[in-house]
Amino acid sequence: MSLQTFDLNLLRVLEALIDERSVTRAAKRLGRTQPAVSNSLSRLRKLLGDDLLVPTGKGMMPTPRAEMLRASVQEVLALTAKSLFHQDGFDPMVDRGMFRISMPDRLNLAVLPPLLARIRQSAPAMDVQIITAARSEAIRLLENEETDVGLGWFDEIPRHCRHEVLRAERLFCVFRPDHPVTQTKFTIDAVLSHPHLVVTGRGRTSAIFDDLLQRHGKKRRAQTIVSSFSAVPQLLASSDLIGVFTQLAADAFTSSYKLMKRPVPINVGTISTYMVWHARNDRDARQDWLRQQIRAGYQRLKPSRPAARS
C-alpha cells in the first residue's frame, strides 16, 4: 500500500464502521448509501489485509486490528480537521514567542522605542527581534519566513506580499547651527555646494535622495558614507557636512543634539514608509496583532508637517 494513493476519506468510513458496528448505521451517519459504504469497507479490507469487521450474532464486531487502529484513526482525523479549519487565536497577555521585524536604521530613532514599549506592556511574554535590512533584503526575509513584517521604503513590492502606507514624510537638511550654508540664500544649489553625509546600506554609495536629485539633473558629493545613524549627530556637529533625512530622523537629531533642520529646497515629493508582510500570513492571529500595534504606534507619532522656511 502506498500512502500517496491512499484515500483519506476511507478513514472516515473506518471510524464510522468501528463506532456504529453496522454498515447501515455507518452509511446514515456519513450521509452515504449502504452500497457505497460496503464498497469502501471492501477497499479497506484489501488495503489493510484484515477483515476489520466480522459478522456475529450481535452484529458486526471489530477485529483486534480494527480496535488497534481506532485511536490512530481518530487522532489523524482530528489533527487534519484542526489543521484545515481551526484558526488559532493569540492572547498577547499570556502567549510566548518572538516577533521578528526588519526596518532600516533610520526607523530605530523614533519608531522603535515607543513600539517596543507598547509590545512590552501589551504582550509581556513576547520577545522582539529587530533586523536592520535594506529594501531587497527585507523582501527576501519575508519570503524565507525569517521575519513577520518589514518596514521601510520600497520601490518594488512583489505581488505575493501585502503592503500599506504608514506615513509619508518630507525630506529635511540637517546641519550644525553655524554651518556656512546658513550665511547664504538657502537654495538647492547652495545645499549641493557643500559635502554631504550619506547613510546607506552595505555595498551602496547612494540613498533615496540621490535618486530623487537625479530626476532633476542634479547630484551631490557624498564625502562621507556610513551604514548606521548612530554616528550622524557627532559627524554633523563637528564638520561642514550636510545630511538629508526624513522628518522623523531629522526631528530626532535636532531635538537631542545641537543641530538644525530645514526642508530640502527642491520639490522631491515625500518618502513613504510601508509596512509589508507575506500574503500567507494575512489571517495569522499573532501577526495580525503585531501589525495592529505598528499601525497604532504610527498613528501616535507627531504629524508629518513641513517646517517653516527661513
mmCIF file of C-alpha atoms in Angstrom:
data_model
loop_
_atom_site.group_PDB
_atom_site.id
_atom_site.type_symbol
_atom_site.label_atom_id
_atom_site.label_comp_id
_atom_site.label_asym_id
_atom_site.label_seq_id
_atom_site.Cartn_x
_atom_site.Cartn_y
_atom_site.Cartn_z
ATOM 1 C CA MET A 1 0.000 0.000 0.000
ATOM 2 C CA SER A 2 1.268 3.464 -0.911
ATOM 3 C CA LEU A 3 0.392 6.480 1.210
ATOM 4 C CA GLN A 4 0.423 8.607 -1.941
ATOM 5 C CA THR A 5 -2.550 6.681 -3.371
ATOM 6 C CA PHE A 6 -4.431 6.132 -0.094
ATOM 7 C CA ASP A 7 -7.848 7.805 0.013
ATOM 8 C CA LEU A 8 -8.138 9.632 3.344
ATOM 9 C CA ASN A 9 -11.918 9.529 3.054
ATOM 10 C CA LEU A 10 -11.652 5.821 3.841
ATOM 11 C CA LEU A 11 -10.539 6.729 7.360
ATOM 12 C CA ARG A 12 -13.874 8.465 7.978
ATOM 13 C CA VAL A 13 -15.651 5.320 6.809
ATOM 14 C CA LEU A 14 -13.497 3.114 9.036
ATOM 15 C CA GLU A 15 -14.152 5.329 12.064
ATOM 16 C CA ALA A 16 -17.915 5.234 11.470
ATOM 17 C CA LEU A 17 -17.950 1.441 10.968
ATOM 18 C CA ILE A 18 -15.981 0.785 14.159
ATOM 19 C CA ASP A 19 -18.239 3.112 16.159
ATOM 20 C CA GLU A 20 -21.578 2.003 14.668
ATOM 21 C CA ARG A 21 -20.728 -1.687 14.055
ATOM 22 C CA SER A 22 -23.230 -1.616 11.229
ATOM 23 C CA VAL A 23 -22.904 -0.762 7.544
ATOM 24 C CA THR A 24 -26.429 0.648 7.544
ATOM 25 C CA ARG A 25 -25.900 2.934 10.548
ATOM 26 C CA ALA A 26 -22.455 3.982 9.307
ATOM 27 C CA ALA A 27 -23.953 4.924 5.926
ATOM 28 C CA LYS A 28 -26.638 7.011 7.621
ATOM 29 C CA ARG A 29 -24.047 8.764 9.798
ATOM 30 C CA LEU A 30 -21.898 9.590 6.784
ATOM 31 C CA GLY A 31 -24.806 10.592 4.552
ATOM 32 C CA ARG A 32 -23.885 7.924 2.013
ATOM 33 C CA THR A 33 -25.647 4.912 0.530
ATOM 34 C CA GLN A 34 -25.217 1.461 2.031
ATOM 35 C CA PRO A 35 -23.635 0.020 -1.160
ATOM 36 C CA ALA A 36 -21.085 2.866 -1.183
ATOM 37 C CA VAL A 37 -20.056 2.140 2.431
ATOM 38 C CA SER A 38 -19.892 -1.603 1.699
ATOM 39 C CA ASN A 39 -17.613 -0.846 -1.254
ATOM 40 C CA SER A 40 -15.380 1.316 0.961
ATOM 41 C CA LEU A 41 -15.182 -1.488 3.536
ATOM 42 C CA SER A 42 -14.086 -3.896 0.808
ATOM 43 C CA ARG A 43 -11.354 -1.462 -0.262
ATOM 44 C CA LEU A 44 -10.177 -1.053 3.337
ATOM 45 C CA ARG A 45 -10.003 -4.829 3.830
ATOM 46 C CA LYS A 46 -7.915 -5.182 0.681
ATOM 47 C CA LEU A 47 -5.604 -2.275 1.530
ATOM 48 C CA LEU A 48 -5.031 -3.246 5.173
ATOM 49 C CA GLY A 49 -5.065 -7.015 4.732
ATOM 50 C CA ASP A 50 -7.615 -7.562 7.502
ATOM 51 C CA ASP A 51 -11.367 -8.189 7.736
ATOM 52 C CA LEU A 52 -11.664 -5.220 10.125
ATOM 53 C CA LEU A 53 -15.316 -6.023 10.929
ATOM 54 C CA VAL A 54 -16.802 -9.527 11.055
ATOM 55 C CA PRO A 55 -20.473 -10.553 11.379
ATOM 56 C CA THR A 56 -21.610 -12.102 14.662
ATOM 57 C CA GLY A 57 -24.930 -12.924 16.267
ATOM 58 C CA LYS A 58 -24.870 -9.460 17.852
ATOM 59 C CA GLY A 59 -23.982 -7.590 14.695
ATOM 60 C CA MET A 60 -20.594 -6.701 13.231
ATOM 61 C CA MET A 61 -17.642 -6.749 15.599
ATOM 62 C CA PRO A 62 -14.285 -5.005 15.059
ATOM 63 C CA THR A 63 -11.280 -7.283 14.719
ATOM 64 C CA PRO A 64 -8.277 -6.784 17.041
ATOM 65 C CA ARG A 65 -6.551 -4.938 14.180
ATOM 66 C CA ALA A 66 -9.514 -2.565 13.827
ATOM 67 C CA GLU A 67 -9.579 -1.921 17.582
ATOM 68 C CA MET A 68 -5.872 -1.167 17.472
ATOM 69 C CA LEU A 69 -6.406 1.304 14.621
ATOM 70 C CA ARG A 70 -9.340 3.106 16.280
ATOM 71 C CA ALA A 71 -7.319 5.634 18.335
ATOM 72 C CA SER A 72 -4.873 6.334 15.499
ATOM 73 C CA VAL A 73 -7.676 6.954 13.008
ATOM 74 C CA GLN A 74 -9.451 9.335 15.389
ATOM 75 C CA GLU A 75 -6.206 11.216 16.047
ATOM 76 C CA VAL A 76 -5.419 11.596 12.337
ATOM 77 C CA LEU A 77 -8.916 12.854 11.542
ATOM 78 C CA ALA A 78 -8.919 15.299 14.468
ATOM 79 C CA LEU A 79 -5.478 16.666 13.567
ATOM 80 C CA THR A 80 -6.474 17.060 9.919
ATOM 81 C CA ALA A 81 -9.658 18.935 10.853
ATOM 82 C CA LYS A 82 -7.756 21.228 13.224
ATOM 83 C CA SER A 83 -5.051 21.964 10.663
ATOM 84 C CA LEU A 84 -7.502 22.727 7.876
ATOM 85 C CA PHE A 85 -10.341 24.524 9.621
ATOM 86 C CA HIS A 86 -9.228 25.810 13.016
ATOM 87 C CA GLN A 87 -7.620 29.236 13.289
ATOM 88 C CA ASP A 88 -5.553 29.518 16.439
ATOM 89 C CA GLY A 89 -6.087 32.679 18.408
ATOM 90 C CA PHE A 90 -3.495 34.859 20.066
ATOM 91 C CA ASP A 91 -3.623 36.011 23.666
ATOM 92 C CA PRO A 92 -0.970 38.735 23.986
ATOM 93 C CA MET A 93 -1.023 38.681 27.790
ATOM 94 C CA VAL A 94 -0.020 35.019 28.098
ATOM 95 C CA ASP A 95 1.313 33.720 24.770
ATOM 96 C CA ARG A 96 5.054 33.322 24.368
ATOM 97 C CA GLY A 97 7.140 33.635 21.241
ATOM 98 C CA MET A 98 9.069 36.156 19.189
ATOM 99 C CA PHE A 99 8.075 38.936 16.825
ATOM 100 C CA ARG A 100 10.612 39.492 14.027
ATOM 101 C CA ILE A 101 10.647 42.882 12.329
ATOM 102 C CA SER A 102 13.003 44.258 9.700
ATOM 103 C CA MET A 103 13.446 48.006 9.330
ATOM 104 C CA PRO A 104 16.039 50.483 8.094
ATOM 105 C CA ASP A 105 18.316 52.036 10.657
ATOM 106 C CA ARG A 106 16.544 55.422 10.428
ATOM 107 C CA LEU A 107 13.373 53.996 11.990
ATOM 108 C CA ASN A 108 15.263 52.886 15.092
ATOM 109 C CA LEU A 109 15.454 56.518 16.193
ATOM 110 C CA ALA A 110 11.784 57.475 16.546
ATOM 111 C CA VAL A 111 9.678 54.403 15.763
ATOM 112 C CA LEU A 112 11.392 51.599 17.632
ATOM 113 C CA PRO A 113 11.397 52.866 21.268
ATOM 114 C CA PRO A 114 7.623 53.504 21.525
ATOM 115 C CA LEU A 115 6.839 50.317 19.578
ATOM 116 C CA LEU A 116 8.913 48.173 21.936
ATOM 117 C CA ALA A 117 7.325 49.860 24.953
ATOM 118 C CA ARG A 118 3.871 49.148 23.534
ATOM 119 C CA ILE A 119 4.662 45.463 22.961
ATOM 120 C CA ARG A 120 6.259 45.069 26.399
ATOM 121 C CA GLN A 121 3.131 46.454 28.038
ATOM 122 C CA SER A 122 0.534 44.556 25.992
ATOM 123 C CA ALA A 123 2.426 41.305 25.315
ATOM 124 C CA PRO A 124 4.873 40.898 28.226
ATOM 125 C CA ALA A 125 5.845 37.302 27.368
ATOM 126 C CA MET A 126 6.678 38.047 23.721
ATOM 127 C CA ASP A 127 10.251 38.775 22.663
ATOM 128 C CA VAL A 128 11.178 41.054 19.753
ATOM 129 C CA GLN A 129 13.969 40.720 17.205
ATOM 130 C CA ILE A 130 14.800 43.785 15.111
ATOM 131 C CA ILE A 131 16.772 43.176 11.917
ATOM 132 C CA THR A 132 18.321 46.120 10.099
ATOM 133 C CA ALA A 133 17.727 45.405 6.428
ATOM 134 C CA ALA A 134 17.730 47.218 3.107
ATOM 135 C CA ARG A 135 14.723 47.006 0.768
ATOM 136 C CA SER A 136 15.675 43.903 -1.199
ATOM 137 C CA GLU A 137 16.892 42.116 1.910
ATOM 138 C CA ALA A 138 13.627 42.876 3.737
ATOM 139 C CA ILE A 139 11.597 41.193 0.976
ATOM 140 C CA ARG A 140 13.880 38.159 0.975
ATOM 141 C CA LEU A 141 13.496 37.792 4.738
ATOM 142 C CA LEU A 142 9.704 37.793 4.390
ATOM 143 C CA GLU A 143 9.788 35.239 1.599
ATOM 144 C CA ASN A 144 12.036 32.941 3.641
ATOM 145 C CA GLU A 145 9.803 33.278 6.738
ATOM 146 C CA GLU A 146 12.672 34.863 8.677
ATOM 147 C CA THR A 147 10.607 37.935 9.585
ATOM 148 C CA ASP A 148 6.942 38.693 10.237
ATOM 149 C CA VAL A 149 6.867 42.278 8.996
ATOM 150 C CA GLY A 150 9.114 44.586 7.017
ATOM 151 C CA LEU A 151 9.097 48.369 7.491
ATOM 152 C CA GLY A 152 10.687 50.921 5.197
ATOM 153 C CA TRP A 153 10.554 52.499 1.772
ATOM 154 C CA PHE A 154 10.060 50.028 -1.076
ATOM 155 C CA ASP A 155 10.243 50.889 -4.771
ATOM 156 C CA GLU A 156 9.027 47.420 -5.806
ATOM 157 C CA ILE A 157 6.798 45.076 -3.792
ATOM 158 C CA PRO A 158 6.113 41.548 -5.102
ATOM 159 C CA ARG A 159 2.512 40.569 -5.772
ATOM 160 C CA HIS A 160 2.665 37.848 -3.112
ATOM 161 C CA CYS A 161 3.300 40.493 -0.438
ATOM 162 C CA ARG A 162 0.676 42.714 1.159
ATOM 163 C CA HIS A 163 1.507 46.320 1.996
ATOM 164 C CA GLU A 164 0.115 49.569 3.341
ATOM 165 C CA VAL A 165 1.495 53.078 3.726
ATOM 166 C CA LEU A 166 2.097 54.027 7.354
ATOM 167 C CA ARG A 167 3.406 57.541 6.853
ATOM 168 C CA ALA A 168 4.539 59.945 4.133
ATOM 169 C CA GLU A 169 7.343 62.348 5.118
ATOM 170 C CA ARG A 170 9.147 65.360 3.715
ATOM 171 C CA LEU A 171 12.914 65.366 3.482
ATOM 172 C CA PHE A 172 14.967 67.777 5.611
ATOM 173 C CA CYS A 173 18.536 69.015 5.512
ATOM 174 C CA VAL A 174 20.294 68.722 8.879
ATOM 175 C CA PHE A 175 23.474 70.599 9.799
ATOM 176 C CA ARG A 176 25.168 72.487 12.635
ATOM 177 C CA PRO A 177 23.702 75.912 13.544
ATOM 178 C CA ASP A 178 26.795 77.864 12.419
ATOM 179 C CA HIS A 179 27.164 75.984 9.133
ATOM 180 C CA PRO A 180 28.273 78.162 6.172
ATOM 181 C CA VAL A 181 25.035 77.303 4.332
ATOM 182 C CA THR A 182 23.166 79.496 6.826
ATOM 183 C CA GLN A 183 25.088 82.549 5.587
ATOM 184 C CA THR A 184 23.641 82.414 2.063
ATOM 185 C CA LYS A 185 20.244 82.058 0.431
ATOM 186 C CA PHE A 186 19.015 78.548 1.172
ATOM 187 C CA THR A 187 18.704 77.060 -2.331
ATOM 188 C CA ILE A 188 19.311 73.579 -3.638
ATOM 189 C CA ASP A 189 22.489 74.760 -5.353
ATOM 190 C CA ALA A 190 23.721 76.166 -2.044
ATOM 191 C CA VAL A 191 22.960 72.868 -0.306
ATOM 192 C CA LEU A 192 24.720 70.859 -3.011
ATOM 193 C CA SER A 193 27.790 73.095 -2.912
ATOM 194 C CA HIS A 194 28.733 71.565 0.444
ATOM 195 C CA PRO A 195 29.886 67.997 1.153
ATOM 196 C CA HIS A 196 27.220 65.559 2.308
ATOM 197 C CA LEU A 197 26.957 62.785 4.842
ATOM 198 C CA VAL A 198 25.094 59.779 3.416
ATOM 199 C CA VAL A 199 23.674 56.902 5.413
ATOM 200 C CA THR A 200 23.042 53.868 3.259
ATOM 201 C CA GLY A 201 23.070 50.094 3.304
ATOM 202 C CA ARG A 202 26.137 47.960 2.951
ATOM 203 C CA GLY A 203 27.610 47.966 -0.538
ATOM 204 C CA ARG A 204 25.726 51.102 -1.633
ATOM 205 C CA THR A 205 27.088 54.602 -2.119
ATOM 206 C CA SER A 206 23.826 56.479 -2.613
ATOM 207 C CA ALA A 207 20.483 56.907 -0.875
ATOM 208 C CA ILE A 208 16.892 57.714 -1.886
ATOM 209 C CA PHE A 209 17.657 61.442 -2.044
ATOM 210 C CA ASP A 210 20.300 60.810 -4.712
ATOM 211 C CA ASP A 211 17.736 59.061 -6.912
ATOM 212 C CA LEU A 212 15.349 61.988 -6.474
ATOM 213 C CA LEU A 213 18.072 64.526 -7.294
ATOM 214 C CA GLN A 214 18.915 62.649 -10.462
ATOM 215 C CA ARG A 215 15.389 63.251 -11.743
ATOM 216 C CA HIS A 216 16.164 66.991 -11.552
ATOM 217 C CA GLY A 217 19.516 66.550 -13.247
ATOM 218 C CA LYS A 218 21.417 67.258 -10.050
ATOM 219 C CA LYS A 219 23.999 65.400 -7.979
ATOM 220 C CA ARG A 220 25.598 65.816 -4.572
ATOM 221 C CA ARG A 221 29.055 64.942 -3.323
ATOM 222 C CA ALA A 222 28.866 62.123 -0.788
ATOM 223 C CA GLN A 223 32.055 62.918 1.052
ATOM 224 C CA THR A 224 31.293 60.610 3.980
ATOM 225 C CA ILE A 225 29.250 57.404 3.734
ATOM 226 C CA VAL A 226 28.220 55.419 6.805
ATOM 227 C CA SER A 227 25.907 52.458 7.295
ATOM 228 C CA SER A 228 24.461 53.477 10.674
ATOM 229 C CA PHE A 229 22.695 56.548 12.023
ATOM 230 C CA SER A 230 24.452 56.325 15.384
ATOM 231 C CA ALA A 231 27.439 58.421 14.272
ATOM 232 C CA VAL A 232 25.400 61.022 12.357
ATOM 233 C CA PRO A 233 24.917 63.668 15.108
ATOM 234 C CA GLN A 234 28.598 63.832 16.036
ATOM 235 C CA LEU A 235 29.711 63.931 12.407
ATOM 236 C CA LEU A 236 27.317 66.743 11.503
ATOM 237 C CA ALA A 237 28.028 68.761 14.654
ATOM 238 C CA SER A 238 31.790 68.726 14.096
ATOM 239 C CA SER A 239 32.026 69.401 10.351
ATOM 240 C CA ASP A 240 30.585 71.201 7.340
ATOM 241 C CA LEU A 241 28.738 68.062 6.278
ATOM 242 C CA ILE A 242 25.025 68.220 5.476
ATOM 243 C CA GLY A 243 22.708 65.262 5.906
ATOM 244 C CA VAL A 244 19.322 64.763 4.263
ATOM 245 C CA PHE A 245 16.799 62.682 6.205
ATOM 246 C CA THR A 246 13.091 62.091 6.607
ATOM 247 C CA GLN A 247 11.263 64.207 9.176
ATOM 248 C CA LEU A 248 11.242 61.579 11.962
ATOM 249 C CA ALA A 249 15.003 61.135 11.763
ATOM 250 C CA ALA A 250 15.625 64.872 11.420
ATOM 251 C CA ASP A 251 13.415 65.592 14.437
ATOM 252 C CA ALA A 252 15.309 63.001 16.486
ATOM 253 C CA PHE A 253 18.646 64.619 15.648
ATOM 254 C CA THR A 254 17.596 68.209 16.241
ATOM 255 C CA SER A 255 15.717 67.507 19.468
ATOM 256 C CA SER A 256 18.611 65.666 21.123
ATOM 257 C CA TYR A 257 21.642 67.422 19.647
ATOM 258 C CA LYS A 258 22.676 70.968 18.773
ATOM 259 C CA LEU A 259 21.690 70.680 15.137
ATOM 260 C CA MET A 260 19.146 72.469 12.977
ATOM 261 C CA LYS A 261 16.947 71.378 10.095
ATOM 262 C CA ARG A 262 15.357 72.961 7.049
ATOM 263 C CA PRO A 263 13.146 71.417 4.363
ATOM 264 C CA VAL A 264 15.020 70.354 1.256
ATOM 265 C CA PRO A 265 14.746 73.430 -1.064
ATOM 266 C CA ILE A 266 13.565 71.452 -4.093
ATOM 267 C CA ASN A 267 10.330 69.672 -4.837
ATOM 268 C CA VAL A 268 11.185 65.994 -4.484
ATOM 269 C CA GLY A 269 7.853 64.919 -3.015
ATOM 270 C CA THR A 270 7.584 62.712 0.048
ATOM 271 C CA ILE A 271 9.082 59.432 1.185
ATOM 272 C CA SER A 272 6.524 56.817 2.209
ATOM 273 C CA THR A 273 7.181 54.266 4.920
ATOM 274 C CA TYR A 274 5.452 50.984 4.135
ATOM 275 C CA MET A 275 4.524 48.012 6.247
ATOM 276 C CA VAL A 276 4.960 44.839 4.190
ATOM 277 C CA TRP A 277 4.083 41.245 5.030
ATOM 278 C CA HIS A 278 3.686 37.984 3.136
ATOM 279 C CA ALA A 279 0.200 37.123 1.903
ATOM 280 C CA ARG A 280 0.357 33.710 3.586
ATOM 281 C CA ASN A 281 0.218 35.477 6.968
ATOM 282 C CA ASP A 282 -2.888 37.559 6.230
ATOM 283 C CA ARG A 283 -5.022 35.613 8.708
ATOM 284 C CA ASP A 284 -2.387 34.679 11.258
ATOM 285 C CA ALA A 285 -3.770 35.990 14.570
ATOM 286 C CA ARG A 286 -0.359 36.639 16.145
ATOM 287 C CA GLN A 287 0.989 38.555 13.170
ATOM 288 C CA ASP A 288 -2.267 40.448 12.713
ATOM 289 C CA TRP A 289 -1.954 41.641 16.322
ATOM 290 C CA LEU A 290 1.611 42.806 15.629
ATOM 291 C CA ARG A 291 0.504 44.733 12.546
ATOM 292 C CA GLN A 292 -2.210 46.427 14.593
ATOM 293 C CA GLN A 293 0.371 47.568 17.158
ATOM 294 C CA ILE A 294 2.597 49.007 14.445
ATOM 295 C CA ARG A 295 -0.336 50.901 12.907
ATOM 296 C CA ALA A 296 -1.357 52.261 16.288
ATOM 297 C CA GLY A 297 2.219 53.286 17.035
ATOM 298 C CA TYR A 298 2.472 55.276 13.811
ATOM 299 C CA GLN A 299 -0.853 56.965 14.469
ATOM 300 C CA ARG A 300 0.533 58.272 17.771
ATOM 301 C CA LEU A 301 3.606 59.819 16.169
ATOM 302 C CA LYS A 302 3.879 63.552 15.648
ATOM 303 C CA PRO A 303 2.031 64.529 12.428
ATOM 304 C CA SER A 304 4.261 64.942 9.410
ATOM 305 C CA ARG A 305 4.339 68.664 8.647
ATOM 306 C CA PRO A 306 6.995 70.621 6.800
ATOM 307 C CA ALA A 307 8.897 73.123 8.873
ATOM 308 C CA ALA A 308 8.549 76.781 8.016
ATOM 309 C CA ARG A 309 11.123 78.004 5.540
ATOM 310 C CA SER A 310 13.516 80.616 6.837
#
